[in-house]
PDB file of C-alpha atoms in Angstrom:
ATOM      1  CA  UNK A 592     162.308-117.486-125.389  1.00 47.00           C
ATOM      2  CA  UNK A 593     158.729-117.388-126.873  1.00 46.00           C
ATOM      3  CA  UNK A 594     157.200-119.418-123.800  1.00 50.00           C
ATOM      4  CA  UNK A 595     157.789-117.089-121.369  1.00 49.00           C
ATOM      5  CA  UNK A 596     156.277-114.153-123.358  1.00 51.00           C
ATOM      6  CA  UNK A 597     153.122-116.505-123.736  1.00 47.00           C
ATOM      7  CA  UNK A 598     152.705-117.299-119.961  1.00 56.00           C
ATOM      8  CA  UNK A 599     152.253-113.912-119.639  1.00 60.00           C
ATOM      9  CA  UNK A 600     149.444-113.251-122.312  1.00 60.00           C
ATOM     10  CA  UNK A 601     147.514-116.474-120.802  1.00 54.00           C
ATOM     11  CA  UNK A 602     148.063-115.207-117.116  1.00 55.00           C
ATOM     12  CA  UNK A 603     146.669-111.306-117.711  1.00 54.00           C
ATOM     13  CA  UNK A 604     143.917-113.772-119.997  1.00 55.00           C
ATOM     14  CA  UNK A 605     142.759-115.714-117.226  1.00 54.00           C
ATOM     15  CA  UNK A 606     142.620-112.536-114.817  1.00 55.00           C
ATOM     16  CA  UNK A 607     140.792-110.222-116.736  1.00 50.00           C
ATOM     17  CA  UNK A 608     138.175-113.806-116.584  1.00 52.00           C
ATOM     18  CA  UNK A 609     138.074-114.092-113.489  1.00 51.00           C
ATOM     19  CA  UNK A 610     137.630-110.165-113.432  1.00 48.00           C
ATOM     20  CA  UNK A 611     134.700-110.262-116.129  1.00 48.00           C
ATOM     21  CA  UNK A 612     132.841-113.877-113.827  1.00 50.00           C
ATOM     22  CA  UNK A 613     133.314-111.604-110.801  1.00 48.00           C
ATOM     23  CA  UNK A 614     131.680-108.369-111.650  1.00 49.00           C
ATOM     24  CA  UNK A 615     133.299-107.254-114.804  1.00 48.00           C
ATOM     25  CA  UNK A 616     136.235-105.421-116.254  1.00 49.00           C
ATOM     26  CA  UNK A 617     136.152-101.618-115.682  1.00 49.00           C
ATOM     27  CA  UNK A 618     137.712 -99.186-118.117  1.00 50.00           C
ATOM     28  CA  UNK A 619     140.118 -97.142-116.718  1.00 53.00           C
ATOM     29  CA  UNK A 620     138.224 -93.743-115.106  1.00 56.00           C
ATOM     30  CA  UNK A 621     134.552 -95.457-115.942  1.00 60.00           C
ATOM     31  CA  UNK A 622     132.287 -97.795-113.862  1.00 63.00           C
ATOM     32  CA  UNK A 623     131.881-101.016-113.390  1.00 66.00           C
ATOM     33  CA  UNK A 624     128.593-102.974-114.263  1.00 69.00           C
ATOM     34  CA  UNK A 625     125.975-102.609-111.091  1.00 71.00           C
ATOM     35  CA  UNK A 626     128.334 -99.583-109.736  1.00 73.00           C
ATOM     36  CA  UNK A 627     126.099 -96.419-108.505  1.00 76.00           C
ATOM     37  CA  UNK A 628     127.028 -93.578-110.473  1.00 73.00           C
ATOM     38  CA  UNK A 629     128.396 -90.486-108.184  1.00 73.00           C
ATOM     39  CA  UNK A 630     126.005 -87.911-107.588  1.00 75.00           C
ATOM     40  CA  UNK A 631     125.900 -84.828-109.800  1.00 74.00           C
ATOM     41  CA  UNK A 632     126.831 -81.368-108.529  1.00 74.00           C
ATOM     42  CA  UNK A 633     125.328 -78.230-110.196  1.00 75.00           C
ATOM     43  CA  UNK A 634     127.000 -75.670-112.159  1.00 73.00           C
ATOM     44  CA  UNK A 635     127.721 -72.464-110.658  1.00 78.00           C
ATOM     45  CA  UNK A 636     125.523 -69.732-112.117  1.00 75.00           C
ATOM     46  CA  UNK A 637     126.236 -66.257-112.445  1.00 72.00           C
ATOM     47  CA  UNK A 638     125.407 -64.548-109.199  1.00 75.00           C
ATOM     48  CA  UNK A 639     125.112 -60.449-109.831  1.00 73.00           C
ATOM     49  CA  UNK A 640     126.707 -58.347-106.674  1.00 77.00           C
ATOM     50  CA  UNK A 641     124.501 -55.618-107.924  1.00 76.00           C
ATOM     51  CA  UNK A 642     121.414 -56.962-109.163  1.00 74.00           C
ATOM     52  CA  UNK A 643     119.856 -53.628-110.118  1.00 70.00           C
ATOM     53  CA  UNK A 644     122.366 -53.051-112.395  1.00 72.00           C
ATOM     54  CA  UNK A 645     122.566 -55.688-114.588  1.00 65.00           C
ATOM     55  CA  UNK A 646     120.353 -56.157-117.342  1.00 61.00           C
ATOM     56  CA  UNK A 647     117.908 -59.193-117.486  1.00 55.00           C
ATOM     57  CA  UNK A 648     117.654 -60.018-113.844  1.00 54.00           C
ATOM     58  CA  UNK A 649     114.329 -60.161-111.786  1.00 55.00           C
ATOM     59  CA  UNK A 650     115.495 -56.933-110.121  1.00 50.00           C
ATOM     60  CA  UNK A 651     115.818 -54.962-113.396  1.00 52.00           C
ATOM     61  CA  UNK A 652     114.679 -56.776-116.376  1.00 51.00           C
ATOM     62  CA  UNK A 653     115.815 -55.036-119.384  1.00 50.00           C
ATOM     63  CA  UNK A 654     117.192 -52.313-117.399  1.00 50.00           C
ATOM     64  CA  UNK A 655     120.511 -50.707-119.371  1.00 51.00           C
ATOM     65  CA  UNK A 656     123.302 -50.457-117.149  1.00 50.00           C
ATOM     66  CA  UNK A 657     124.550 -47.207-115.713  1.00 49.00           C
ATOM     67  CA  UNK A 658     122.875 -44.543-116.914  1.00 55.00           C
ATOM     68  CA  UNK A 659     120.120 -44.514-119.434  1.00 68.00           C
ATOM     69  CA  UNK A 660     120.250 -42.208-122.303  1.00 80.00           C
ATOM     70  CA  UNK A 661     116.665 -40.899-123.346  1.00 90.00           C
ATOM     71  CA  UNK A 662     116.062 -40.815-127.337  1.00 93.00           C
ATOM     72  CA  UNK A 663     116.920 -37.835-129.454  1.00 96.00           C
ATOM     73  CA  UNK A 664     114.298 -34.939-129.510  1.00 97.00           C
ATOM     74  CA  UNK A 665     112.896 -33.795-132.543  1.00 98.00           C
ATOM     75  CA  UNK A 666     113.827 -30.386-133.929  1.00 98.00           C
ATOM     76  CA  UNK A 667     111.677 -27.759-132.755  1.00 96.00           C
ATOM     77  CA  UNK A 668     112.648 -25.434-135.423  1.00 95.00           C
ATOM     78  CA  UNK A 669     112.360 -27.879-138.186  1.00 97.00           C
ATOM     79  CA  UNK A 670     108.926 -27.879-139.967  1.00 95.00           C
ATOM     80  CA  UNK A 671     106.962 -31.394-139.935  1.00 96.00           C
ATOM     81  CA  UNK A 672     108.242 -33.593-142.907  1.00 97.00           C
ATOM     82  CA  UNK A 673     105.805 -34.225-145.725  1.00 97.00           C
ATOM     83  CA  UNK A 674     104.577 -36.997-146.976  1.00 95.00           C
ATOM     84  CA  UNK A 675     107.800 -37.646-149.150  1.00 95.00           C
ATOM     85  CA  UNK A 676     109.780 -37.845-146.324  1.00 97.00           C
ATOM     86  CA  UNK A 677     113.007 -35.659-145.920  1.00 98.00           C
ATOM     87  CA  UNK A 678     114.244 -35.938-149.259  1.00 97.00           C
ATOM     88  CA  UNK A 679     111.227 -33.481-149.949  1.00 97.00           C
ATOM     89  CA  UNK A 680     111.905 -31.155-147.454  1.00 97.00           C
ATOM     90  CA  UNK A 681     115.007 -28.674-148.546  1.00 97.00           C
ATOM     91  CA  UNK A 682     118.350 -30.156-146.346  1.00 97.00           C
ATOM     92  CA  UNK A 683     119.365 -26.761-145.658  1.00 97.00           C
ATOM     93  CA  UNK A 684     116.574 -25.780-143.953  1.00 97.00           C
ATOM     94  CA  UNK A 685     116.956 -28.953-141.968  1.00 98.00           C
ATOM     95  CA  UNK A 686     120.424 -28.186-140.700  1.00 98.00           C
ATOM     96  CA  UNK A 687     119.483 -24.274-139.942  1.00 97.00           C
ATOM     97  CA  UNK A 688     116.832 -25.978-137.684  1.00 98.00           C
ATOM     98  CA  UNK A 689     119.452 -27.704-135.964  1.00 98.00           C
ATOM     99  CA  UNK A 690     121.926 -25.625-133.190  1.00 97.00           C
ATOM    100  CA  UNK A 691     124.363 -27.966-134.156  1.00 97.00           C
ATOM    101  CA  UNK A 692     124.758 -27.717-137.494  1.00 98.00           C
ATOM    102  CA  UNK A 693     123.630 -24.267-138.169  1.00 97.00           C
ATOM    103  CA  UNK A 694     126.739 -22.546-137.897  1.00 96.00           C
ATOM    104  CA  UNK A 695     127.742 -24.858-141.107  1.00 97.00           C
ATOM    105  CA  UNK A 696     124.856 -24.316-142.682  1.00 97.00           C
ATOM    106  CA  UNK A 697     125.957 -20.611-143.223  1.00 95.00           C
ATOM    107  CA  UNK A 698     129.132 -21.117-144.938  1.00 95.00           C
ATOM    108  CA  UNK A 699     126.478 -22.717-147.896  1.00 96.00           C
ATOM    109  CA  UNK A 700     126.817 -25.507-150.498  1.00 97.00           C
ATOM    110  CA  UNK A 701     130.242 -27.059-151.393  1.00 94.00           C
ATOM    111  CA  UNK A 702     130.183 -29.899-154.516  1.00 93.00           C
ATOM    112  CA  UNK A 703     133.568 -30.230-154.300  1.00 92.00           C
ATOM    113  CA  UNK A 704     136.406 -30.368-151.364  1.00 92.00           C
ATOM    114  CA  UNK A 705     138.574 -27.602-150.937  1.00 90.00           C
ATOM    115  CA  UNK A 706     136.706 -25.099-148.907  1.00 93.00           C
ATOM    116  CA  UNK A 707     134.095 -24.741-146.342  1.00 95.00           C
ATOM    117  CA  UNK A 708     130.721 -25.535-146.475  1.00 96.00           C
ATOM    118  CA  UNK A 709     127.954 -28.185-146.227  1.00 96.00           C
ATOM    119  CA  UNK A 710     128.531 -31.208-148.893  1.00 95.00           C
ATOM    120  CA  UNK A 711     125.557 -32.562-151.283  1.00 95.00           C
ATOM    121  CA  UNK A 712     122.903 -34.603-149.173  1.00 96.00           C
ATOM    122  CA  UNK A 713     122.890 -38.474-149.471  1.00 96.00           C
ATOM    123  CA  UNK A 714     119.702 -40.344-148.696  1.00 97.00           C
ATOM    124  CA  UNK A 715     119.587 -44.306-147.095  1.00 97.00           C
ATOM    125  CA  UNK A 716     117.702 -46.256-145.468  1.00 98.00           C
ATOM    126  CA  UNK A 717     119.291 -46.813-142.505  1.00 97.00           C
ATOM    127  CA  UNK A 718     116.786 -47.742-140.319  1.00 97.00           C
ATOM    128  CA  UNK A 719     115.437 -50.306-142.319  1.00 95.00           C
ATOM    129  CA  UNK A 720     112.373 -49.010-141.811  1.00 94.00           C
ATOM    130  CA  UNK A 721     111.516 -48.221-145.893  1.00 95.00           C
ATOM    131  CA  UNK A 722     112.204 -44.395-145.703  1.00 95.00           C
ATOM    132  CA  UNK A 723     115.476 -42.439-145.760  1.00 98.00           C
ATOM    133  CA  UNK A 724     117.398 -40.843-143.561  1.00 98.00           C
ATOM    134  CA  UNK A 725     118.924 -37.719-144.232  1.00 98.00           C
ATOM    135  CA  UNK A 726     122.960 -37.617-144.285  1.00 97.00           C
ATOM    136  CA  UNK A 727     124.454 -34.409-144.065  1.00 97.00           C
ATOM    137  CA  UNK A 728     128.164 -33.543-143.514  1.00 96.00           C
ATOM    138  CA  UNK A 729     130.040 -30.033-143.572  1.00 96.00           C
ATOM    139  CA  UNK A 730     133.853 -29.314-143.744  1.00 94.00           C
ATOM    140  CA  UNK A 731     135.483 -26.446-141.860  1.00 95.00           C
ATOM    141  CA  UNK A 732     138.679 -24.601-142.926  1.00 94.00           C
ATOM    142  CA  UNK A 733     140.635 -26.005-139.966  1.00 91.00           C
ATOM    143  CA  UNK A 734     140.625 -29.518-142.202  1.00 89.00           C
ATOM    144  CA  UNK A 735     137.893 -30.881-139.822  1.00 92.00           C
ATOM    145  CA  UNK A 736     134.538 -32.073-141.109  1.00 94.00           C
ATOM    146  CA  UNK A 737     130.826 -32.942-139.271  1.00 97.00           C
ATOM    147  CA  UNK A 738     128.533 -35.881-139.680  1.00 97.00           C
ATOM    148  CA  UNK A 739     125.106 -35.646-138.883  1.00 98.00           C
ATOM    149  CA  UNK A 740     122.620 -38.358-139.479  1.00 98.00           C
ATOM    150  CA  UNK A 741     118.734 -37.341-139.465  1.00 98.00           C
ATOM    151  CA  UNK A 742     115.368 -39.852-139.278  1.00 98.00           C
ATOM    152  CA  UNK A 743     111.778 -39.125-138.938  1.00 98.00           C
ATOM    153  CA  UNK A 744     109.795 -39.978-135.445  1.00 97.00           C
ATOM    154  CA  UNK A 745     106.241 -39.224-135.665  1.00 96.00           C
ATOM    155  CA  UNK A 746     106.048 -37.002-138.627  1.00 97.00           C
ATOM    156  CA  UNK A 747     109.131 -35.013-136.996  1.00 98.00           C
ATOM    157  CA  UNK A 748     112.958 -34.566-137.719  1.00 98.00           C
ATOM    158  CA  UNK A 749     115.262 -36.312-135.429  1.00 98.00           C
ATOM    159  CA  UNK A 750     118.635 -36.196-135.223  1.00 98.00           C
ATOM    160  CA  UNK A 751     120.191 -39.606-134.340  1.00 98.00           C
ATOM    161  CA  UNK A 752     123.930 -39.453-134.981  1.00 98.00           C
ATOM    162  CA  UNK A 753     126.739 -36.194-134.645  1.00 98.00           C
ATOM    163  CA  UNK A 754     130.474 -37.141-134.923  1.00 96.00           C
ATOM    164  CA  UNK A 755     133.709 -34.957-136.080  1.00 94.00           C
ATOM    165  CA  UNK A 756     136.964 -35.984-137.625  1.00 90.00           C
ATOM    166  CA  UNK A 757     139.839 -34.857-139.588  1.00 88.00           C
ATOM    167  CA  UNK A 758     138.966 -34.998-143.208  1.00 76.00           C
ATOM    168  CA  UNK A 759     136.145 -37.478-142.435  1.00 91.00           C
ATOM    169  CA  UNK A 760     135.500 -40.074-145.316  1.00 93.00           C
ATOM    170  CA  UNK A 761     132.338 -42.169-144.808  1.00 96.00           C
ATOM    171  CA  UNK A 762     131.111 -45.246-146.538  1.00 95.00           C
ATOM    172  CA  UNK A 763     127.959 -47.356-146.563  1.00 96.00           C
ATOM    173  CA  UNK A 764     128.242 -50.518-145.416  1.00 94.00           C
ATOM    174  CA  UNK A 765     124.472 -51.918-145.846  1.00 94.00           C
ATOM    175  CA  UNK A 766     122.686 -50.590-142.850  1.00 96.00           C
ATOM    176  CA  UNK A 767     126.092 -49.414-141.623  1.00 96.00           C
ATOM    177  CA  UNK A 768     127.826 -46.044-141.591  1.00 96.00           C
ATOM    178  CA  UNK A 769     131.659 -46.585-141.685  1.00 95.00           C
ATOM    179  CA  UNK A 770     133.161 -43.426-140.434  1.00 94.00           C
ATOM    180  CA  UNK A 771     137.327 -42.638-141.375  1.00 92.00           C
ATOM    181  CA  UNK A 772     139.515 -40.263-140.066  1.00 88.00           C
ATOM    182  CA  UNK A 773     143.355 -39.437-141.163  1.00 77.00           C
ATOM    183  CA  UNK A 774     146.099 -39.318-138.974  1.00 63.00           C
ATOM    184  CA  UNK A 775     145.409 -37.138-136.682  1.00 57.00           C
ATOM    185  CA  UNK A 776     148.078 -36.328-133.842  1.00 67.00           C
ATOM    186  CA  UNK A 777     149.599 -39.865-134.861  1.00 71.00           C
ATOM    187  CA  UNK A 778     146.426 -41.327-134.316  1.00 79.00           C
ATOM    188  CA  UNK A 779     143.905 -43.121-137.253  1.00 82.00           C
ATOM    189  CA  UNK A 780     140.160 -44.364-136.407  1.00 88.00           C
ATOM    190  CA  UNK A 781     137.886 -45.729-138.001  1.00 93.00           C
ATOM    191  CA  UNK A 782     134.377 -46.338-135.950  1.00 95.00           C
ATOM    192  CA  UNK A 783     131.023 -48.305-137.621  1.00 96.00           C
ATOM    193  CA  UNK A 784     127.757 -47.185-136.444  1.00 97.00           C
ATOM    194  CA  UNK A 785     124.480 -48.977-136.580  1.00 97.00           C
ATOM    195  CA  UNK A 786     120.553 -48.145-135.785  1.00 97.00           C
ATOM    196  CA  UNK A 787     120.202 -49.472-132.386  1.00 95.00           C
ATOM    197  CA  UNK A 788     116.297 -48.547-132.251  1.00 95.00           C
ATOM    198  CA  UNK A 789     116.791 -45.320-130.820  1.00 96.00           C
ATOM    199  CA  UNK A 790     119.968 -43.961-132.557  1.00 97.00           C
ATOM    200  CA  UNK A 791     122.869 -44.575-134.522  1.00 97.00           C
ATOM    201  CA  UNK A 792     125.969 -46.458-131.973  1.00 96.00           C
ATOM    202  CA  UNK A 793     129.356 -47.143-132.241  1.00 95.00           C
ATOM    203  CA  UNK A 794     128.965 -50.936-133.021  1.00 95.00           C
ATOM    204  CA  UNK A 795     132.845 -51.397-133.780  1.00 94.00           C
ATOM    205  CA  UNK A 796     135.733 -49.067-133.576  1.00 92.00           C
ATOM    206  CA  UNK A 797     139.751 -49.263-134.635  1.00 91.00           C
ATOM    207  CA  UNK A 798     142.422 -46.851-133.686  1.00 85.00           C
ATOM    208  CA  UNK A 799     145.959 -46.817-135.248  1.00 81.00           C
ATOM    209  CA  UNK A 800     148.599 -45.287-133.403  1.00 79.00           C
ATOM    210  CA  UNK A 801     151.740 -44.383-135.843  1.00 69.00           C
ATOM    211  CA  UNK A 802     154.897 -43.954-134.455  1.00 66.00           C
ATOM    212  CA  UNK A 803     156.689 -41.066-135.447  1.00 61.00           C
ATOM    213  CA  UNK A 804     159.776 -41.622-137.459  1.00 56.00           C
ATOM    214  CA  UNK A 805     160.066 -45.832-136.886  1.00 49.00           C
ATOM    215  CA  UNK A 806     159.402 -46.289-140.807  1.00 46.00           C
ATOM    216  CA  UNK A 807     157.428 -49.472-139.230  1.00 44.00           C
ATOM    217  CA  UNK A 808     153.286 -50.650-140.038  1.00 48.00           C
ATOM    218  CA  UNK A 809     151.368 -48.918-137.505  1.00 48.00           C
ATOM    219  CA  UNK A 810     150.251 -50.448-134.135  1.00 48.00           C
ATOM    220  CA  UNK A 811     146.823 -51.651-133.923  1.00 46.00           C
ATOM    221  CA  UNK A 812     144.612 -52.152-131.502  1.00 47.00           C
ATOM    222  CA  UNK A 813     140.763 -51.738-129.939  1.00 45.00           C
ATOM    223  CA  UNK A 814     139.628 -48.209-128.732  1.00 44.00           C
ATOM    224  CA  UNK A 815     139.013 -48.236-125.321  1.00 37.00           C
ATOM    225  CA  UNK A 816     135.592 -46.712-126.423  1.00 40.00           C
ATOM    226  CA  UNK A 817     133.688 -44.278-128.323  1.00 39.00           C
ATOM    227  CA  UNK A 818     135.382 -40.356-127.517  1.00 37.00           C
ATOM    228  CA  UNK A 819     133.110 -37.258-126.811  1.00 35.00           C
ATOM    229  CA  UNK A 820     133.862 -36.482-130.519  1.00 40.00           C
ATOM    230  CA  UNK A 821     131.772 -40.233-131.318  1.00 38.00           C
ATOM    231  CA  UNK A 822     128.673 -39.965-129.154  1.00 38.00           C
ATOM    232  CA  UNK A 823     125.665 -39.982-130.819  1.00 39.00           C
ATOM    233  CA  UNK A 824     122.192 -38.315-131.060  1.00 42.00           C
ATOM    234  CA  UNK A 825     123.795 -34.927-129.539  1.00 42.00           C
TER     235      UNK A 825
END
């Protein structure tokens, strides 16, 4: 029974010899010693349909698309900032210089929650440019509070960051301003903003949607993008 079996290995020996004396044995998919290797075609590269609109191209190098946002004017109530930045100026004063802010900034000074008013200042660097920028926040008696985020541009107060949310919590994340909200209307978020250059963005953003009554975790997903409550440098 064993001679059979070892005809076999000696007849696919001899072929693959005669393969090898012929021109060689080639592996399964590959090439064959002396065989011309098949010519090359090129990767498709991205082709824009509308050049002018997307960023990096020939057309419009650097150019943002849709529409571009200019930066954040200064205040042109607020008085220049001394030399010790806006931690020496009075906050107060700031935020009366500011039409957004300066209905808050007559309910006063709060140190605690539990009624209206604008809450103690916090100072960061989050620019990273060596000064600080000026955090301010107010609460409201509906239960909503106000974040506004202040820098210095050429000796001047700029405001670079206005967002709202139902008893807002915020938290420093490095650079980062982490921005919470509680349920409100079934619905949680929590957005991170970062210096872009200009202004403080959205550079992340969660929304949890709770369903009413199904005793279950709470669906998560992505925001379909910042609201008109999240834009920034109003």
């Amino acid at each position: 029974m064993s001679r059979p079996r070892l005809s076999r290995r000696l007849t696919a020996a001899l072929l693959c010899a005669c393969a090898l004396a012929a021109g060689g044995c080639a592996a399964p998919g590959g090439l064959s010693p002396g065989e011309p290797a098949p010519p090359m075609s090129p990767q498709p590269r991205p082709d824009p349909l509308w050049p002018a609109w997307t960023e990096h191209t020939d057309e419009a190098p650097g150019v943002e698309v849709g529409t571009r946002v200019p930066p954040p004017p200064p205040l042109k109530d607020a008085p220049p900032v001394p030399v010790g930045g806006l931690g020496a100026m009075s906050y107060l004063e700031i935020l009366r210089a500011d039409p957004m802010m300066r209905p808050y900034a007559r309910q006063g000074a709060i140190s605690a929650p539990g009624r209206a008013g604008v809450r103690p200042p916090v100072y960061k660097d989050l620019t990273g440019s060596g000064g600080l920028e000026l955090i301010a926040a107010a609460d409201t008696e509906s239960g909503r509070s106000v974040l506004r985020v202040y820098t210095v541009v050429n000796g001047r107060v700029v405001p670079v960051l206005y967002t709202t949310g139902l008893r807002m919590e915020v938290e420093a994340m490095g650079a980062d301003l982490l921005v919470r909200t509680t349920p409100d209307e079934g619905i949680e978020q929590a957005a991170r903003f970062r210096w872009d250059g200009t202004r403080m963005t959205v550079a992340s953003e969660e929304k949890r949607y709770h369903k009413p009554g199904s005793g279950k975790d709470p669906d998560t997903g992505p925001s379909a993008g910042p609201g008109s409550d999240w834009a920034a440098g109003r």
